[in-house]
Short mmCIF file of C-alpha atoms in Angstrom, two decimals:
data_model
loop_
_atom_site.label_atom_id
_atom_site.label_comp_id
_atom_site.label_asym_id
_atom_site.label_seq_id
_atom_site.Cartn_x
_atom_site.Cartn_y
_atom_site.Cartn_z
CA MET W 1 -49.53 139.46 -92.70
CA ASN W 2 -47.37 136.36 -92.88
CA LYS W 3 -48.62 132.76 -92.93
CA MET W 4 -48.17 132.17 -89.20
CA GLY W 5 -50.18 135.30 -88.39
CA ILE W 6 -53.00 134.28 -90.78
CA LYS W 7 -53.13 130.75 -89.23
CA TRP W 8 -53.37 132.31 -85.80
CA LEU W 9 -56.15 134.62 -86.94
CA TYR W 10 -58.14 131.71 -88.41
CA GLN W 11 -57.77 129.82 -85.15
CA GLU W 12 -59.12 132.79 -83.17
CA LEU W 13 -62.06 133.61 -85.46
CA PRO W 14 -64.52 131.01 -84.02
CA GLU W 15 -64.07 132.34 -80.47
CA LEU W 16 -64.27 135.95 -81.66
CA ILE W 17 -67.57 135.15 -83.40
CA VAL W 18 -68.98 133.53 -80.24
CA ARG W 19 -67.98 136.47 -78.11
CA GLY W 20 -69.54 138.90 -80.61
CA VAL W 21 -66.29 140.70 -81.40
CA VAL W 22 -66.78 140.04 -85.13
CA THR W 23 -69.72 138.84 -87.14
CA GLN W 24 -69.83 135.70 -89.22
CA GLU W 25 -70.01 137.87 -92.33
CA ALA W 26 -66.84 139.74 -91.29
CA ALA W 27 -65.04 136.47 -90.56
CA ASP W 28 -65.98 135.09 -93.99
CA LYS W 29 -64.65 138.26 -95.62
CA LEU W 30 -61.40 137.90 -93.70
CA ARG W 31 -61.00 134.34 -94.91
CA GLN W 32 -61.83 135.47 -98.45
CA TYR W 33 -59.34 138.31 -98.29
CA TYR W 34 -56.36 136.28 -96.94
CA GLY W 35 -57.27 133.09 -98.76
CA GLU W 36 -56.20 129.50 -97.95
CA VAL W 37 -53.00 129.09 -95.96
CA LYS W 38 -50.82 126.46 -97.49
CA SER W 39 -48.23 125.31 -95.00
CA ILE W 40 -45.81 122.40 -94.91
CA SER W 41 -47.21 119.64 -92.78
CA LYS W 42 -45.17 117.86 -90.06
CA THR W 43 -45.20 114.74 -92.18
CA THR W 44 -43.62 116.63 -95.11
CA VAL W 45 -40.95 118.10 -92.79
CA MET W 46 -40.13 114.66 -91.42
CA LEU W 47 -39.92 113.26 -94.99
CA ILE W 48 -37.47 116.04 -95.95
CA ILE W 49 -35.34 115.41 -92.83
CA LEU W 50 -35.38 111.59 -93.18
CA GLY W 51 -34.76 111.83 -96.97
CA THR W 52 -31.76 114.07 -96.43
CA ILE W 53 -30.33 111.88 -93.66
CA GLY W 54 -30.92 108.78 -95.84
CA ALA W 55 -29.13 110.39 -98.73
CA LEU W 56 -26.19 111.31 -96.54
CA LEU W 57 -25.91 107.78 -95.15
CA ILE W 58 -26.17 106.17 -98.55
CA GLY W 59 -23.59 108.56 -99.96
CA LEU W 60 -21.13 107.93 -97.14
CA GLY W 61 -21.80 104.16 -97.32
CA ILE W 62 -20.91 104.15 -101.01
CA ILE W 63 -17.72 106.08 -100.36
CA LEU W 64 -16.73 103.54 -97.66
CA LEU W 65 -17.46 100.59 -99.90
CA LEU W 66 -15.36 102.09 -102.67
CA ALA W 67 -12.54 102.77 -100.21
CA HIS W 68 -12.37 99.05 -99.22
CA ASN W 69 -9.69 97.20 -101.20
CA TRP W 70 -9.43 100.22 -103.53
CA GLU W 71 -5.77 99.85 -104.14
CA GLN W 72 -6.20 96.21 -105.37
CA LEU W 73 -8.39 97.30 -108.30
CA SER W 74 -7.03 98.17 -111.72
CA ARG W 75 -6.91 101.79 -112.82
CA PHE W 76 -9.67 101.37 -115.41
CA THR W 77 -11.92 99.65 -112.83
CA ARG W 78 -11.28 102.43 -110.35
CA ALA W 79 -12.14 105.08 -112.92
CA VAL W 80 -15.41 103.36 -113.79
CA LEU W 81 -16.37 102.89 -110.14
CA SER W 82 -15.46 106.54 -109.49
CA LEU W 83 -18.00 107.65 -112.04
CA VAL W 84 -20.82 105.21 -111.25
CA PRO W 85 -22.06 107.01 -108.10
CA LEU W 86 -22.04 110.32 -109.98
CA VAL W 87 -24.11 108.82 -112.85
CA ILE W 88 -26.51 107.25 -110.34
CA GLY W 89 -26.90 110.64 -108.56
CA GLN W 90 -27.57 112.44 -111.82
CA ALA W 91 -30.10 109.87 -112.96
CA LEU W 92 -31.90 110.10 -109.57
CA ALA W 93 -32.00 113.92 -109.79
CA LEU W 94 -33.41 113.80 -113.35
CA TRP W 95 -36.07 111.30 -112.25
CA VAL W 96 -37.09 113.54 -109.38
CA LEU W 97 -37.36 116.53 -111.64
CA TRP W 98 -39.43 114.49 -114.09
CA LYS W 99 -41.65 112.51 -111.76
CA ARG W 100 -41.64 114.33 -108.43
CA PRO W 101 -41.06 118.01 -109.27
CA GLN W 102 -43.32 119.19 -106.40
CA SER W 103 -41.81 116.99 -103.68
CA GLY W 104 -39.47 118.91 -101.38
CA ALA W 105 -38.32 115.69 -99.70
CA PHE W 106 -37.28 114.02 -102.99
CA LYS W 107 -35.59 117.20 -104.22
CA GLU W 108 -33.58 117.73 -101.00
CA GLY W 109 -32.61 114.06 -100.77
CA SER W 110 -31.55 113.61 -104.42
CA ALA W 111 -29.72 116.91 -104.52
CA THR W 112 -27.85 116.11 -101.32
CA PHE W 113 -26.91 112.66 -102.59
CA LEU W 114 -25.63 114.09 -105.86
CA SER W 115 -23.66 116.83 -104.07
CA LEU W 116 -21.81 114.13 -102.09
CA MET W 117 -21.26 111.99 -105.18
CA VAL W 118 -19.69 114.90 -107.03
CA GLY W 119 -17.10 115.36 -104.30
CA ALA W 120 -16.49 111.56 -104.08
CA SER W 121 -16.01 111.23 -107.85
CA ILE W 122 -13.60 114.15 -108.00
CA ALA W 123 -11.52 112.75 -105.14
CA LEU W 124 -11.45 109.22 -106.54
CA ILE W 125 -10.56 110.31 -110.10
CA SER W 126 -7.81 112.61 -108.78
CA GLN W 127 -6.39 109.79 -106.71
CA THR W 128 -6.63 107.27 -109.48
CA TYR W 129 -4.78 109.37 -112.06
CA ASN W 130 -2.61 111.29 -109.60
CA ILE W 131 -3.99 114.63 -110.71
CA PRO W 132 -2.04 117.38 -108.89
CA GLY W 133 -3.83 119.82 -106.64
CA ASP W 134 -4.21 120.83 -103.02
CA THR W 135 -7.16 120.58 -100.59
CA GLY W 136 -8.32 124.13 -101.35
CA THR W 137 -8.51 123.50 -105.09
CA PHE W 138 -10.49 120.30 -104.55
CA ILE W 139 -13.01 122.00 -102.25
CA LEU W 140 -13.52 125.02 -104.52
CA THR W 141 -13.99 122.81 -107.57
CA TRP W 142 -16.46 120.64 -105.72
CA MET W 143 -18.45 123.59 -104.46
CA LEU W 144 -18.66 125.36 -107.84
CA LEU W 145 -19.93 122.17 -109.47
CA ILE W 146 -22.79 121.68 -106.96
CA ILE W 147 -24.02 125.25 -106.75
CA PRO W 148 -26.26 124.81 -109.90
CA LEU W 149 -28.13 122.10 -107.95
CA VAL W 150 -29.35 124.71 -105.43
CA TYR W 151 -31.31 126.49 -108.15
CA LEU W 152 -32.07 123.55 -110.46
CA MET W 153 -33.53 121.46 -107.59
CA GLN W 154 -34.58 124.38 -105.31
CA ALA W 155 -32.77 122.54 -102.55
CA SER W 156 -31.34 124.18 -99.44
CA ILE W 157 -29.09 121.38 -98.13
CA PRO W 158 -26.68 121.71 -101.09
CA ALA W 159 -26.65 125.45 -100.42
CA VAL W 160 -25.65 124.73 -96.84
CA ILE W 161 -22.94 122.34 -98.01
CA TYR W 162 -21.75 125.04 -100.44
CA LEU W 163 -21.54 127.68 -97.77
CA ILE W 164 -19.59 125.38 -95.45
CA GLY W 165 -17.32 124.34 -98.34
CA ILE W 166 -16.37 127.86 -99.48
CA THR W 167 -15.80 128.80 -95.81
CA ALA W 168 -13.36 125.93 -95.47
CA TRP W 169 -11.72 126.85 -98.79
CA SER W 170 -11.36 130.48 -97.69
CA GLY W 171 -9.80 129.24 -94.43
CA THR W 172 -7.06 127.44 -96.41
CA HIS W 173 -6.00 130.89 -97.63
CA GLY W 174 -5.97 132.60 -94.19
CA ASP W 175 -2.43 133.81 -94.93
CA ASN W 176 -3.45 135.20 -98.32
CA PRO W 177 -6.00 138.08 -97.88
CA ILE W 178 -6.56 138.49 -101.62
CA MET W 179 -7.80 134.92 -101.92
CA ALA W 180 -9.57 134.71 -98.59
CA VAL W 181 -11.71 137.77 -99.33
CA LEU W 182 -13.20 135.94 -102.31
CA PHE W 183 -15.46 134.21 -99.77
CA TRP W 184 -17.82 137.18 -99.91
CA PRO W 185 -18.64 137.19 -103.65
CA LEU W 186 -18.80 133.38 -103.57
CA ALA W 187 -21.24 133.45 -100.66
CA ALA W 188 -23.31 136.04 -102.42
CA ILE W 189 -24.15 133.46 -105.07
CA THR W 190 -26.54 131.79 -102.60
CA MET W 191 -28.42 134.98 -101.74
CA PRO W 192 -31.11 134.59 -104.39
CA HIS W 193 -31.94 131.20 -103.08
CA PHE W 194 -31.96 132.49 -99.48
CA ILE W 195 -34.42 135.23 -100.52
CA TRP W 196 -36.55 132.64 -102.27
CA ALA W 197 -36.60 130.45 -99.14
CA LEU W 198 -37.71 133.39 -97.02
CA ARG W 199 -40.51 134.21 -99.39
CA GLN W 200 -41.68 130.62 -99.36
CA GLU W 201 -41.95 130.52 -95.58
CA MET W 202 -39.90 132.92 -93.49
CA TYR W 203 -40.15 130.87 -90.27
CA ALA W 204 -39.89 127.39 -91.79
CA LEU W 205 -37.11 124.94 -91.06
CA ARG W 206 -35.44 125.61 -94.46
CA ALA W 207 -34.98 129.32 -93.76
CA ALA W 208 -33.88 128.74 -90.16
CA LEU W 209 -31.23 126.19 -91.19
CA PHE W 210 -29.91 128.39 -93.97
CA SER W 211 -29.84 131.43 -91.68
CA LEU W 212 -27.98 129.56 -88.93
CA THR W 213 -25.39 128.26 -91.43
CA MET W 214 -24.92 131.74 -92.91
CA ILE W 215 -24.33 133.22 -89.43
CA ILE W 216 -21.69 130.64 -88.55
CA CYS W 217 -19.94 130.76 -91.91
CA VAL W 218 -19.88 134.57 -92.20
CA SER W 219 -18.65 134.94 -88.66
CA TYR W 220 -15.88 132.39 -89.15
CA ALA W 221 -14.89 133.75 -92.59
CA ALA W 222 -14.74 137.34 -91.32
CA SER W 223 -12.09 136.32 -88.80
CA PHE W 224 -9.53 135.53 -91.49
CA SER W 225 -10.73 137.47 -94.56
CA LEU W 226 -11.37 140.92 -93.21
CA GLY W 227 -9.36 143.42 -91.15
CA LYS W 228 -6.04 142.14 -92.43
CA THR W 229 -4.79 145.64 -93.37
CA TRP W 230 -6.60 147.62 -90.60
CA PRO W 231 -5.04 146.96 -87.21
CA GLY W 232 -7.62 146.19 -84.50
CA SER W 233 -10.54 146.71 -86.81
CA TRP W 234 -12.24 143.52 -85.56
CA VAL W 235 -13.79 145.59 -82.75
CA ILE W 236 -15.80 147.39 -85.41
CA ILE W 237 -16.23 144.61 -87.99
CA PHE W 238 -17.81 141.98 -85.75
CA PRO W 239 -20.33 144.30 -84.04
CA SER W 240 -21.29 145.51 -87.52
CA ILE W 241 -21.83 141.95 -88.76
CA TYR W 242 -23.98 140.94 -85.83
CA SER W 243 -25.86 144.22 -86.00
CA VAL W 244 -26.79 143.51 -89.61
CA PHE W 245 -27.91 140.03 -88.56
CA TYR W 246 -30.01 141.45 -85.77
CA PHE W 247 -31.72 144.17 -87.85
CA LEU W 248 -32.38 141.75 -90.74
CA GLY W 249 -33.94 139.35 -88.32
CA ARG W 250 -36.32 142.13 -87.21
CA LEU W 251 -37.55 143.09 -90.67
CA GLU W 252 -40.59 140.86 -90.16
CA VAL W 253 -41.40 140.11 -86.52
CA ASN W 254 -44.08 137.52 -85.68
CA LYS W 255 -44.87 137.14 -81.97
CA ILE W 256 -46.16 133.63 -82.63
CA THR W 257 -42.83 132.29 -83.74
CA THR W 258 -40.19 130.71 -81.48
CA ASN W 259 -36.54 131.73 -81.15
CA TRP W 260 -35.25 128.81 -83.30
CA GLN W 261 -37.26 130.16 -86.17
CA ARG W 262 -35.47 133.52 -85.90
CA PRO W 263 -31.75 132.75 -85.67
CA LEU W 264 -30.74 136.04 -87.29
CA ARG W 265 -32.44 138.07 -84.60
CA LEU W 266 -31.57 135.79 -81.70
CA ILE W 267 -27.91 135.16 -82.44
CA GLY W 268 -27.39 138.76 -83.63
CA ALA W 269 -28.68 140.07 -80.30
CA ILE W 270 -26.59 137.61 -78.24
CA GLY W 271 -23.51 138.40 -80.33
CA LEU W 272 -23.91 142.15 -79.81
CA PHE W 273 -24.36 141.75 -76.04
CA ILE W 274 -21.25 139.46 -75.75
CA LEU W 275 -19.12 141.86 -77.78
CA ALA W 276 -20.29 144.91 -75.80
CA PHE W 277 -19.57 143.00 -72.57
CA LEU W 278 -16.04 142.07 -73.80
CA PHE W 279 -15.40 145.75 -74.61
CA THR W 280 -15.89 146.61 -70.94
CA PHE W 281 -12.56 144.92 -70.11
CA ARG W 282 -9.34 146.90 -70.13
CA TYR W 283 -7.11 144.27 -71.78
CA ILE W 284 -9.19 144.32 -74.99
CA TRP W 285 -8.28 147.93 -75.64
CA GLN W 286 -4.84 147.83 -74.05
CA TYR W 287 -3.55 145.05 -76.37
CA LEU W 288 -5.83 145.75 -79.32
CA ASP W 289 -3.13 146.38 -81.85
CA GLU W 290 -0.91 143.47 -80.58
CA TYR W 291 -3.72 140.96 -80.99
CA SER W 292 -4.58 142.26 -84.45
CA TYR W 293 -4.10 139.83 -87.33
CA ILE W 294 -2.49 142.39 -89.60
CA THR W 295 -0.21 140.93 -92.22
CA SER W 296 3.01 142.30 -93.45
CA GLY W 297 2.88 144.41 -96.60
CA ASN W 298 1.75 147.72 -97.85
CA THR W 299 -1.64 148.55 -96.29
CA VAL W 300 -2.46 151.09 -99.09
CA SER W 301 -1.68 148.81 -102.00
CA LEU W 302 -4.33 147.62 -104.47
CA SER W 303 -4.26 144.14 -102.87
CA SER W 304 -5.80 145.64 -99.70
CA LEU W 305 -8.63 147.34 -101.62
CA PRO W 306 -11.14 144.43 -101.49
CA ASP W 307 -10.60 144.20 -97.70
CA TYR W 308 -11.38 147.92 -97.29
CA ILE W 309 -14.41 147.85 -99.67
CA ILE W 310 -16.13 144.89 -97.98
CA THR W 311 -15.33 146.09 -94.46
CA ILE W 312 -16.65 149.58 -95.15
CA ALA W 313 -19.80 148.11 -96.86
CA ILE W 314 -20.56 145.97 -93.79
CA ILE W 315 -20.08 148.90 -91.41
CA ALA W 316 -22.16 151.20 -93.57
CA ALA W 317 -24.99 148.64 -93.76
CA ALA W 318 -25.00 148.36 -89.97
CA LEU W 319 -25.10 152.10 -89.49
CA LEU W 320 -27.83 152.59 -92.09
CA LEU W 321 -30.04 149.89 -90.49
CA PHE W 322 -29.40 151.51 -87.09
CA TYR W 323 -30.32 154.97 -88.44
CA ASP W 324 -33.51 153.53 -89.93
CA LYS W 325 -34.66 152.24 -86.58
CA VAL W 326 -33.68 155.51 -84.84
CA LYS W 327 -35.64 157.46 -87.43
CA LEU W 328 -38.69 155.32 -86.64
CA LYS W 329 -38.15 156.17 -82.97
CA ASN W 330 -37.95 152.53 -82.04
CA ILE W 331 -35.62 152.92 -79.08
CA THR W 332 -35.93 149.36 -77.75
CA ILE W 333 -34.78 147.82 -81.05
CA SER W 334 -32.28 150.51 -82.10
CA LEU W 335 -30.48 150.59 -78.73
CA LEU W 336 -29.07 147.09 -79.10
CA GLY W 337 -27.90 147.92 -82.63
CA ALA W 338 -25.89 150.90 -81.39
CA VAL W 339 -22.83 148.75 -80.58
CA PRO W 340 -21.04 149.38 -83.98
CA LEU W 341 -21.39 153.15 -83.63
CA LEU W 342 -20.02 153.04 -80.07
CA ALA W 343 -17.22 150.79 -81.19
CA ILE W 344 -16.23 153.29 -83.88
CA ILE W 345 -16.14 156.06 -81.30
CA ALA W 346 -14.19 153.98 -78.79
CA TYR W 347 -11.76 152.77 -81.49
CA PHE W 348 -10.76 156.22 -82.69
CA PHE W 349 -10.58 157.80 -79.25
CA ARG W 350 -8.84 155.02 -77.40
CA GLY W 351 -5.53 156.75 -77.97
CA GLN W 352 -6.62 159.71 -75.84
CA SER W 353 -7.51 157.52 -72.85
CA ILE W 354 -8.03 153.83 -72.44
CA VAL W 355 -10.63 154.63 -69.81
CA LEU W 356 -12.98 156.16 -72.34
CA PRO W 357 -13.95 152.94 -74.18
CA LEU W 358 -14.50 151.28 -70.79
CA MET W 359 -16.78 154.07 -69.65
CA ILE W 360 -18.68 154.02 -72.93
CA PHE W 361 -19.55 150.34 -72.85
CA ASN W 362 -20.17 150.03 -69.15
CA LEU W 363 -22.61 152.94 -69.38
CA TYR W 364 -24.13 151.46 -72.52
CA LEU W 365 -24.78 148.03 -70.97
CA PHE W 366 -26.24 149.68 -67.88
CA ILE W 367 -28.69 151.75 -70.04
CA LEU W 368 -29.44 148.71 -72.21
CA SER W 369 -30.29 146.49 -69.22
CA LEU W 370 -32.49 149.22 -67.70
CA SER W 371 -34.34 149.74 -70.98
CA ARG W 372 -35.07 146.05 -71.21
CA MET W 373 -36.41 145.97 -67.69
CA ILE W 374 -38.60 149.07 -68.28
CA ALA W 375 -39.90 147.60 -71.57
CA GLY W 376 -40.74 144.33 -69.80
CA ILE W 377 -42.55 146.13 -66.95
CA ARG W 378 -44.61 148.16 -69.42
CA SER W 379 -45.65 145.06 -71.34
CA ASN W 380 -45.93 142.80 -68.28
CA ASN W 381 -43.41 140.47 -69.90
CA LEU W 382 -41.54 138.53 -67.28
CA ALA W 383 -39.05 137.08 -69.77
CA VAL W 384 -37.97 140.57 -70.97
CA ILE W 385 -37.59 141.80 -67.39
CA ASN W 386 -35.46 138.80 -66.44
CA THR W 387 -33.33 139.33 -69.51
CA GLY W 388 -32.66 142.93 -68.52
CA MET W 389 -31.92 141.97 -64.93
CA LEU W 390 -29.59 139.14 -66.07
CA MET W 391 -27.67 141.58 -68.26
CA LEU W 392 -27.36 143.98 -65.33
CA ALA W 393 -26.30 141.19 -63.02
CA ILE W 394 -23.60 140.00 -65.45
CA LEU W 395 -22.23 143.56 -65.69
CA ILE W 396 -22.20 144.06 -61.93
CA ILE W 397 -20.60 140.67 -61.28
CA ALA W 398 -17.88 141.32 -63.89
CA ARG W 399 -17.04 144.74 -62.49
CA PHE W 400 -16.81 143.35 -58.92
CA PHE W 401 -14.47 140.56 -59.91
CA ASP W 402 -12.53 143.13 -61.98
CA SER W 403 -12.00 145.38 -58.94
CA ASP W 404 -10.27 145.29 -55.57
CA ILE W 405 -13.44 145.46 -53.49
CA SER W 406 -13.52 143.13 -50.46
CA PHE W 407 -15.28 139.80 -50.62
CA ILE W 408 -17.77 140.89 -47.96
CA ILE W 409 -19.06 143.79 -50.06
CA LYS W 410 -19.09 141.61 -53.14
CA GLY W 411 -21.12 138.96 -51.30
CA LEU W 412 -23.59 141.57 -50.06
CA VAL W 413 -24.09 143.00 -53.55
CA PHE W 414 -24.68 139.52 -54.99
CA ILE W 415 -27.32 138.83 -52.31
CA ILE W 416 -29.02 142.16 -52.99
CA VAL W 417 -29.10 141.46 -56.74
CA GLY W 418 -30.49 138.00 -56.08
CA ILE W 419 -33.21 139.34 -53.85
CA GLY W 420 -34.02 141.94 -56.54
CA PHE W 421 -34.56 139.09 -59.03
CA LEU W 422 -36.94 137.23 -56.70
CA VAL W 423 -38.93 140.33 -55.55
CA THR W 424 -39.31 141.62 -59.13
CA ASN W 425 -40.53 138.26 -60.37
CA ALA W 426 -42.93 137.88 -57.47
CA ILE W 427 -44.45 141.37 -57.93
CA LEU W 428 -44.80 141.00 -61.66
CA ALA W 429 -46.29 137.47 -61.38
CA ARG W 430 -48.90 138.78 -58.93
CA ARG W 431 -49.68 141.70 -61.23
CA MET W 432 -50.09 139.40 -64.21
CA ARG W 433 -52.42 137.12 -62.27
CA GLY W 434 -54.42 140.17 -61.31
CA VAL W 435 -54.70 141.20 -64.98
CA LYS W 436 -56.03 137.79 -65.91
#
């Protein structure tokens, strides 16, 4: 049981003892078995946030002060001033490791400050001595120099900066697939820290922030680093990526948590639904190859091998996670993760008939929305029912606007769907009040 579940159990124990559900002896044994729950207080979280923001403001302020009248200073003076912020940042980080090794706020703040000062010093020294290099080289050098701070200081903000940085660097090589694909091994360097953050507290702010950053960076990097040699493969790659996010977010589910604490699960599910919805439109499949970002060159050369390896690895991971849920007969969870498998089928059979992919995903979304509504009815969960009904309503509305049916019939259907929403909510709300 995770920390949030244990905290909830401890809160419920006094009432359970009063009601006679458990004895005082049993409650004491439970507390002894699970032990004390050490959680980060709100004050500590605020200190980390304020410390990080303060470090960012101080770092940016120093950069602006150095930029003022910079050209009027001598080269030697500029070189010294370029290194002073870096030395200050290093001294501050060493002091934190020596005097405040247990303080998350001091670690995050000092590591963030030093990360910014590394970039500032590199830029200023390069400008002072006219060191040749492009933007991509500067970003990559900066990121490789700050990645040790992630593990030395156990700080997540530098890891977030690093992920954003290597994503930007990879984007500068969007026309060079061999370089752009290096984003994936570079991003993998942060995975040990991500696993450590999850083990510390899966639903804490640190893990949520890192997860959200990873989702954004991986999604963006995939758009220009994968599928370069496989025309139209994005219809398989992106569902696979979001399927992996979704299934990883469901590895440990805690009903007490909120959606912001589970970005992998939430954004993965939303991404899968949006992609499946887009696949119900004819133009996606009709112009699939034309909108592909394939580059010129030999698609079977060694230069395309990393693209194929990473793409196949992501697709295989998505299918294996899907198979694992199917094997456990967890239909509600596995159904949403079926999008990559359906995309593969639609992709390879689209040449036979363009209608087939449209039928597959229209039928899939219809079944998915019905399954959500049925699951919500069985659990008396109004939110789940409304989610299923909203998905069905979106599908119906899209198909009506995508067809030549008269406005009168469209209007009547919309009214019927709206009445269905109201009646279902009223019936379920009455049932839930009756249960209470």
